[in-house]
């Protein structure tokens, strides 16, 4: 007997990285919601079988989601979501429960209570464990428990699942049905498949100069790795591949930085004034150049070379949106809408689709065990 597709709704979906991963795992993604208009345009373009609900989640009723997903209360298999993480991020020096975004998880719980899905999956940055002295973590667990869900949580390392990037995500997973909670087993690392590298991810993309955009969207070489072959499948070309234009002073700085190097390799007189007296142990990845044989550093909502390792391994320029998307494991046909700034935000906020796929397969595994035992 053919297995029924599990249904999913994605709250705070952004461009839809987690949704795309679930779809790759065989899920029927029925709807997504987000406040960001550019992300919504991307979601609608790339998830044509799903209904997008825009605007503040506070303005959306449970019935809006039920109508969009064509389901009744209790029928949804999985409700996923990642409430905005900036309030918990270690990169936000004012992080904590005082940030208005930090309580948006209560909106997630409101929708859970109304929909009563079988499964819930919530992801966030690892800083959620310490923000507000752990208040957010305790409130989330208590909220799920009060609704009848058994919850587990783990920190997942994206690179251990085939994502070419050092990225940590805090994931809650649970259900109200008593099904076993199965976590995805790592596929890459010591004793497993080799970690996917920067070379594996972007070495086939067209060469660009500072401020230059790829013309015609044509691939200029054949795929050089299995990873590139997978991400190019179904795409008609290279999109969102344009190098942000950097000032001349940054071009001078980059000439001194080798692969794996950083601001420490830049002559002091070329450094920003505020960094000229910095201790050598400070600003570890500022003006960092990526290495072909390593993983990318964490992709943030802007790949600004002043704040991290976002210089191309060989070309004297910063990363493009497409390169950031490759490091996040988005397929090449996945085109991002909005301004270049909007696009970087969408990519940086996303759950890597490959990680989402592994989570989806784990969810199916837990349900499959119950069906076989019945």
Short mmCIF file of C-alpha atoms in Angstrom, two decimals:
data_model
loop_
_atom_site.label_atom_id
_atom_site.label_comp_id
_atom_site.label_asym_id
_atom_site.label_seq_id
_atom_site.Cartn_x
_atom_site.Cartn_y
_atom_site.Cartn_z
CA UNK A 1 0.00 0.00 0.00
CA UNK A 2 1.34 3.41 -0.95
CA UNK A 3 2.35 5.51 2.02
CA UNK A 4 0.29 8.67 2.50
CA UNK A 5 2.15 11.92 2.09
CA UNK A 6 2.51 13.73 5.39
CA UNK A 7 1.12 17.27 5.35
CA UNK A 8 3.00 20.31 6.65
CA UNK A 9 2.51 24.01 7.37
CA UNK A 10 5.55 26.25 7.84
CA UNK A 11 5.25 29.28 10.15
CA UNK A 12 7.85 32.08 9.90
CA UNK A 13 8.76 30.31 6.66
CA UNK A 14 10.94 33.01 5.12
CA UNK A 15 11.99 31.96 1.63
CA UNK A 16 11.11 28.37 2.50
CA UNK A 17 14.33 26.49 3.22
CA UNK A 18 12.75 24.14 5.73
CA UNK A 19 9.69 23.71 3.51
CA UNK A 20 11.91 22.81 0.57
CA UNK A 21 13.72 20.24 2.69
CA UNK A 22 10.44 18.66 3.78
CA UNK A 23 9.25 18.60 0.17
CA UNK A 24 12.45 16.80 -0.83
CA UNK A 25 11.64 14.26 1.89
CA UNK A 26 8.21 13.64 0.35
CA UNK A 27 6.00 15.96 2.41
CA UNK A 28 2.97 17.79 1.07
CA UNK A 29 3.63 21.39 2.15
CA UNK A 30 0.22 23.04 2.18
CA UNK A 31 0.94 26.56 3.46
CA UNK A 32 3.54 28.99 4.77
CA UNK A 33 3.40 32.34 6.51
CA UNK A 34 5.82 35.20 7.03
CA UNK A 35 5.85 38.93 7.62
CA UNK A 36 8.61 39.67 5.08
CA UNK A 37 7.15 40.58 1.66
CA UNK A 38 10.24 39.72 -0.38
CA UNK A 39 10.53 36.34 1.33
CA UNK A 40 6.84 35.77 0.63
CA UNK A 41 7.40 36.48 -3.07
CA UNK A 42 10.22 33.92 -3.08
CA UNK A 43 8.07 31.36 -1.26
CA UNK A 44 5.22 31.81 -3.71
CA UNK A 45 7.58 31.46 -6.67
CA UNK A 46 9.25 28.31 -5.34
CA UNK A 47 6.29 26.62 -3.59
CA UNK A 48 3.54 26.82 -6.19
CA UNK A 49 1.45 24.08 -4.56
CA UNK A 50 1.38 25.87 -1.20
CA UNK A 51 -0.65 28.87 -0.07
CA UNK A 52 1.34 31.81 1.31
CA UNK A 53 -0.19 33.89 4.12
CA UNK A 54 1.52 37.25 4.52
CA UNK A 55 1.50 39.89 7.23
CA UNK A 56 2.09 39.71 10.99
CA UNK A 57 1.27 36.31 12.42
CA UNK A 58 -0.63 38.10 15.19
CA UNK A 59 -3.19 39.05 12.54
CA UNK A 60 -3.69 35.49 11.29
CA UNK A 61 -6.35 33.23 12.74
CA UNK A 62 -6.22 29.45 13.02
CA UNK A 63 -9.04 29.27 10.49
CA UNK A 64 -6.84 31.07 7.95
CA UNK A 65 -4.38 28.19 8.10
CA UNK A 66 -7.09 25.53 8.04
CA UNK A 67 -8.62 27.02 4.90
CA UNK A 68 -5.23 27.47 3.23
CA UNK A 69 -4.21 23.88 3.97
CA UNK A 70 -7.65 22.40 3.26
CA UNK A 71 -7.60 20.57 6.59
CA UNK A 72 -9.65 20.31 9.78
CA UNK A 73 -8.43 20.59 13.35
CA UNK A 74 -6.24 17.62 14.24
CA UNK A 75 -5.59 16.53 10.63
CA UNK A 76 -2.28 18.32 10.05
CA UNK A 77 0.74 16.04 10.36
CA UNK A 78 3.52 18.56 11.02
CA UNK A 79 3.62 22.21 12.01
CA UNK A 80 7.11 23.63 11.57
CA UNK A 81 8.52 27.04 12.22
CA UNK A 82 11.39 29.20 13.30
CA UNK A 83 10.30 32.33 15.16
CA UNK A 84 12.71 35.19 14.32
CA UNK A 85 16.02 34.32 15.92
CA UNK A 86 17.73 37.71 16.13
CA UNK A 87 16.59 38.20 19.71
CA UNK A 88 18.52 35.09 20.78
CA UNK A 89 21.54 35.29 18.48
CA UNK A 90 25.00 35.61 20.01
CA UNK A 91 25.62 38.21 17.29
CA UNK A 92 22.99 40.42 18.92
CA UNK A 93 24.70 42.03 21.91
CA UNK A 94 21.34 43.26 23.24
CA UNK A 95 19.71 39.85 22.98
CA UNK A 96 17.21 38.65 25.52
CA UNK A 97 13.56 38.44 26.43
CA UNK A 98 13.25 42.22 26.33
CA UNK A 99 13.39 42.11 22.54
CA UNK A 100 9.82 42.08 21.18
CA UNK A 101 10.75 39.32 18.71
CA UNK A 102 11.67 36.99 21.57
CA UNK A 103 8.03 36.25 22.45
CA UNK A 104 6.87 35.37 18.93
CA UNK A 105 7.17 31.71 19.90
CA UNK A 106 3.93 32.29 21.83
CA UNK A 107 2.24 32.92 18.47
CA UNK A 108 3.62 29.59 17.30
CA UNK A 109 2.09 27.95 20.39
CA UNK A 110 -1.22 29.71 19.70
CA UNK A 111 -1.36 28.16 16.24
CA UNK A 112 -0.33 24.77 17.66
CA UNK A 113 -3.22 24.94 20.12
CA UNK A 114 -5.66 25.77 17.35
CA UNK A 115 -4.46 23.28 14.74
CA UNK A 116 -3.42 20.44 17.08
CA UNK A 117 -0.98 18.87 14.60
CA UNK A 118 0.39 15.39 15.25
CA UNK A 119 3.97 16.65 15.18
CA UNK A 120 5.68 19.97 15.91
CA UNK A 121 9.14 21.09 14.85
CA UNK A 122 10.59 24.42 15.96
CA UNK A 123 14.12 25.55 15.13
CA UNK A 124 16.22 28.46 16.32
CA UNK A 125 19.75 29.60 17.03
CA UNK A 126 21.68 27.98 19.86
CA UNK A 127 21.58 31.26 21.80
CA UNK A 128 17.99 30.48 22.74
CA UNK A 129 19.32 28.30 25.57
CA UNK A 130 20.92 31.22 27.40
CA UNK A 131 18.87 34.28 26.41
CA UNK A 132 16.96 35.61 29.38
CA UNK A 133 18.84 33.13 31.59
CA UNK A 134 17.02 30.28 29.85
CA UNK A 135 13.57 31.84 30.21
CA UNK A 136 12.67 31.31 26.54
CA UNK A 137 13.67 27.64 26.59
CA UNK A 138 11.67 26.96 29.74
CA UNK A 139 8.63 28.79 28.42
CA UNK A 140 8.66 26.91 25.11
CA UNK A 141 8.96 23.49 26.75
CA UNK A 142 6.26 24.35 29.29
CA UNK A 143 3.98 25.63 26.53
CA UNK A 144 4.27 22.46 24.47
CA UNK A 145 3.85 20.26 27.56
CA UNK A 146 0.68 22.07 28.59
CA UNK A 147 -0.75 21.37 25.13
CA UNK A 148 -0.08 17.65 25.50
CA UNK A 149 3.13 17.35 23.49
CA UNK A 150 6.19 15.37 24.49
CA UNK A 151 9.18 17.45 23.42
CA UNK A 152 12.86 16.76 22.88
CA UNK A 153 15.55 19.16 21.70
CA UNK A 154 19.02 18.94 20.25
CA UNK A 155 21.69 21.12 18.68
CA UNK A 156 22.27 19.91 15.11
CA UNK A 157 25.46 20.66 13.17
CA UNK A 158 24.49 21.29 9.55
CA UNK A 159 27.86 20.16 8.17
CA UNK A 160 27.28 16.68 9.62
CA UNK A 161 24.32 16.27 7.24
CA UNK A 162 26.00 17.32 4.00
CA UNK A 163 25.74 21.12 4.21
CA UNK A 164 29.06 22.84 3.28
CA UNK A 165 28.86 25.29 6.16
CA UNK A 166 29.62 25.48 9.85
CA UNK A 167 26.14 26.06 11.22
CA UNK A 168 24.46 25.11 14.49
CA UNK A 169 20.69 25.03 14.89
CA UNK A 170 18.68 24.33 18.02
CA UNK A 171 15.73 22.09 17.13
CA UNK A 172 12.64 21.16 19.15
CA UNK A 173 10.75 18.08 17.98
CA UNK A 174 7.72 16.47 19.53
CA UNK A 175 4.29 14.93 19.12
CA UNK A 176 1.03 14.39 20.96
CA UNK A 177 0.52 10.83 19.72
CA UNK A 178 3.16 8.92 21.66
CA UNK A 179 5.13 8.10 18.51
CA UNK A 180 8.89 7.68 19.00
CA UNK A 181 10.93 10.82 18.39
CA UNK A 182 13.67 9.85 15.95
CA UNK A 183 16.57 12.23 15.30
CA UNK A 184 18.50 12.20 12.04
CA UNK A 185 21.83 10.43 12.26
CA UNK A 186 24.87 12.33 10.91
CA UNK A 187 25.85 11.35 7.38
CA UNK A 188 29.13 13.26 7.04
CA UNK A 189 32.24 13.48 9.21
CA UNK A 190 34.85 11.12 10.68
CA UNK A 191 34.04 7.53 9.72
CA UNK A 192 31.24 8.73 7.41
CA UNK A 193 31.14 10.59 4.08
CA UNK A 194 33.69 13.41 3.75
CA UNK A 195 32.44 16.85 4.78
CA UNK A 196 31.30 18.97 1.84
CA UNK A 197 33.79 21.76 1.17
CA UNK A 198 33.74 25.25 -0.28
CA UNK A 199 35.25 23.78 -3.46
CA UNK A 200 32.52 21.14 -3.62
CA UNK A 201 29.91 23.86 -3.33
CA UNK A 202 30.89 26.77 -5.58
CA UNK A 203 33.93 25.96 -7.76
CA UNK A 204 31.76 25.61 -10.90
CA UNK A 205 30.11 29.04 -10.70
CA UNK A 206 31.04 31.76 -13.24
CA UNK A 207 34.03 33.95 -12.36
CA UNK A 208 33.09 37.49 -11.34
CA UNK A 209 34.95 40.70 -10.62
CA UNK A 210 34.02 43.16 -7.89
CA UNK A 211 30.58 44.60 -8.56
CA UNK A 212 30.00 42.36 -11.58
CA UNK A 213 26.90 40.27 -12.25
CA UNK A 214 26.69 37.01 -14.15
CA UNK A 215 25.41 37.77 -17.65
CA UNK A 216 22.97 35.47 -19.40
CA UNK A 217 22.65 33.07 -16.46
CA UNK A 218 24.63 30.39 -18.32
CA UNK A 219 26.77 27.83 -16.55
CA UNK A 220 30.35 28.26 -17.74
CA UNK A 221 31.54 24.78 -16.77
CA UNK A 222 30.26 21.30 -16.14
CA UNK A 223 29.55 20.33 -12.50
CA UNK A 224 32.76 19.25 -10.79
CA UNK A 225 31.32 17.46 -7.76
CA UNK A 226 28.30 15.36 -6.80
CA UNK A 227 27.05 18.24 -4.66
CA UNK A 228 27.07 20.61 -7.63
CA UNK A 229 25.32 18.04 -9.79
CA UNK A 230 22.57 17.67 -7.21
CA UNK A 231 22.00 21.40 -6.76
CA UNK A 232 22.04 22.11 -10.50
CA UNK A 233 19.35 19.53 -11.22
CA UNK A 234 16.24 21.14 -12.65
CA UNK A 235 17.81 24.58 -13.06
CA UNK A 236 18.02 26.44 -16.36
CA UNK A 237 21.02 28.50 -15.28
CA UNK A 238 22.76 30.56 -12.62
CA UNK A 239 20.58 33.15 -10.87
CA UNK A 240 21.20 35.66 -8.04
CA UNK A 241 24.92 35.57 -8.92
CA UNK A 242 26.10 39.16 -8.61
CA UNK A 243 29.06 40.42 -6.58
CA UNK A 244 28.28 43.38 -4.30
CA UNK A 245 30.42 46.40 -5.22
CA UNK A 246 33.06 47.04 -2.59
CA UNK A 247 34.93 50.28 -2.01
CA UNK A 248 38.48 50.64 -3.32
CA UNK A 249 39.94 50.48 0.20
CA UNK A 250 38.42 47.01 0.64
CA UNK A 251 39.91 45.92 -2.67
CA UNK A 252 43.33 47.02 -1.41
CA UNK A 253 42.85 45.07 1.81
CA UNK A 254 41.81 41.84 0.07
CA UNK A 255 45.00 41.71 -2.00
CA UNK A 256 46.93 40.93 1.17
CA UNK A 257 44.64 38.15 2.44
CA UNK A 258 45.45 34.52 1.51
CA UNK A 259 43.04 31.61 1.78
CA UNK A 260 42.30 31.08 5.45
CA UNK A 261 43.68 34.54 6.22
CA UNK A 262 41.92 37.50 7.79
CA UNK A 263 42.38 41.09 8.91
CA UNK A 264 45.66 40.08 10.54
CA UNK A 265 47.22 39.81 7.07
CA UNK A 266 46.27 43.38 6.15
CA UNK A 267 48.91 46.11 6.71
CA UNK A 268 47.93 48.11 9.77
CA UNK A 269 47.68 51.38 7.85
CA UNK A 270 45.03 49.84 5.57
CA UNK A 271 42.81 48.61 8.40
CA UNK A 272 39.75 50.56 9.54
CA UNK A 273 40.81 53.03 12.21
CA UNK A 274 38.86 51.21 14.90
CA UNK A 275 40.75 47.98 14.19
CA UNK A 276 44.27 49.35 14.01
CA UNK A 277 44.78 49.00 17.77
CA UNK A 278 42.87 45.72 18.05
CA UNK A 279 44.41 42.80 19.86
CA UNK A 280 45.43 39.90 17.63
CA UNK A 281 42.90 37.65 19.40
CA UNK A 282 39.99 39.95 18.55
CA UNK A 283 37.68 39.97 15.52
CA UNK A 284 38.68 36.44 14.60
CA UNK A 285 36.98 36.17 11.18
CA UNK A 286 36.81 39.77 10.06
CA UNK A 287 38.02 40.18 6.48
CA UNK A 288 38.35 36.40 6.30
CA UNK A 289 38.99 34.61 3.01
CA UNK A 290 37.39 31.21 2.61
CA UNK A 291 39.45 28.07 1.95
CA UNK A 292 38.63 25.66 -0.84
CA UNK A 293 39.18 22.60 1.36
CA UNK A 294 37.17 23.75 4.38
CA UNK A 295 33.55 24.56 5.09
CA UNK A 296 32.06 28.02 4.79
CA UNK A 297 31.64 30.03 7.95
CA UNK A 298 28.05 30.58 9.11
CA UNK A 299 26.02 32.43 6.49
CA UNK A 300 24.36 35.42 8.12
CA UNK A 301 21.77 37.87 6.81
CA UNK A 302 24.49 39.93 5.15
CA UNK A 303 27.81 38.58 3.95
CA UNK A 304 29.74 41.70 4.91
CA UNK A 305 33.51 41.13 4.77
CA UNK A 306 33.94 43.63 7.61
CA UNK A 307 32.15 41.20 9.94
CA UNK A 308 33.15 37.73 8.82
CA UNK A 309 34.86 35.33 6.41
CA UNK A 310 32.96 36.20 3.26
CA UNK A 311 35.74 36.76 0.73
CA UNK A 312 35.88 34.35 -2.22
CA UNK A 313 38.79 31.88 -2.00
CA UNK A 314 40.46 33.20 -5.18
CA UNK A 315 38.54 36.12 -6.59
CA UNK A 316 38.97 39.49 -4.87
CA UNK A 317 35.34 40.11 -4.06
CA UNK A 318 32.69 39.22 -1.51
CA UNK A 319 30.23 36.36 -1.87
CA UNK A 320 27.19 36.48 -4.11
CA UNK A 321 23.68 35.49 -3.06
CA UNK A 322 23.98 32.33 -5.15
CA UNK A 323 27.21 31.32 -3.44
CA UNK A 324 25.61 31.91 -0.04
CA UNK A 325 22.63 29.85 -1.22
CA UNK A 326 24.96 27.02 -2.32
CA UNK A 327 26.51 27.05 1.17
CA UNK A 328 22.96 26.81 2.54
CA UNK A 329 22.21 23.89 0.14
CA UNK A 330 19.46 25.63 -1.86
CA UNK A 331 19.01 24.16 -5.36
CA UNK A 332 19.97 26.48 -8.20
CA UNK A 333 16.41 26.68 -9.54
CA UNK A 334 15.43 28.32 -6.24
CA UNK A 335 15.40 32.01 -7.28
CA UNK A 336 15.29 34.68 -4.57
CA UNK A 337 13.10 37.77 -5.03
CA UNK A 338 13.59 41.35 -3.86
CA UNK A 339 16.66 43.55 -3.65
CA UNK A 340 20.09 42.04 -3.14
CA UNK A 341 19.84 43.02 0.53
CA UNK A 342 16.47 41.22 0.75
CA UNK A 343 17.96 38.15 -0.89
CA UNK A 344 20.89 37.92 1.53
CA UNK A 345 18.45 38.22 4.45
CA UNK A 346 16.33 35.36 3.07
CA UNK A 347 19.32 33.10 2.55
CA UNK A 348 20.90 33.89 5.92
CA UNK A 349 17.68 33.32 7.87
CA UNK A 350 16.89 30.00 6.22
CA UNK A 351 17.15 26.45 7.46
CA UNK A 352 19.41 24.62 4.99
CA UNK A 353 17.09 22.49 2.83
CA UNK A 354 19.36 19.44 3.14
CA UNK A 355 19.09 19.67 6.94
CA UNK A 356 15.32 20.09 6.59
CA UNK A 357 15.23 17.00 4.39
CA UNK A 358 17.01 14.95 7.03
CA UNK A 359 14.57 16.16 9.69
CA UNK A 360 11.67 15.21 7.43
CA UNK A 361 13.04 11.71 6.85
CA UNK A 362 13.48 11.30 10.61
CA UNK A 363 9.86 12.34 11.20
CA UNK A 364 8.68 9.79 8.66
CA UNK A 365 10.84 7.14 10.31
CA UNK A 366 9.13 7.68 13.68
CA UNK A 367 5.69 7.39 12.09
CA UNK A 368 6.74 4.36 10.06
CA UNK A 369 7.74 2.47 13.20
CA UNK A 370 4.28 2.99 14.66
CA UNK A 371 2.57 1.80 11.46
CA UNK A 372 4.67 -1.35 11.35
CA UNK A 373 3.95 -2.09 15.00
CA UNK A 374 0.19 -1.62 14.57
#
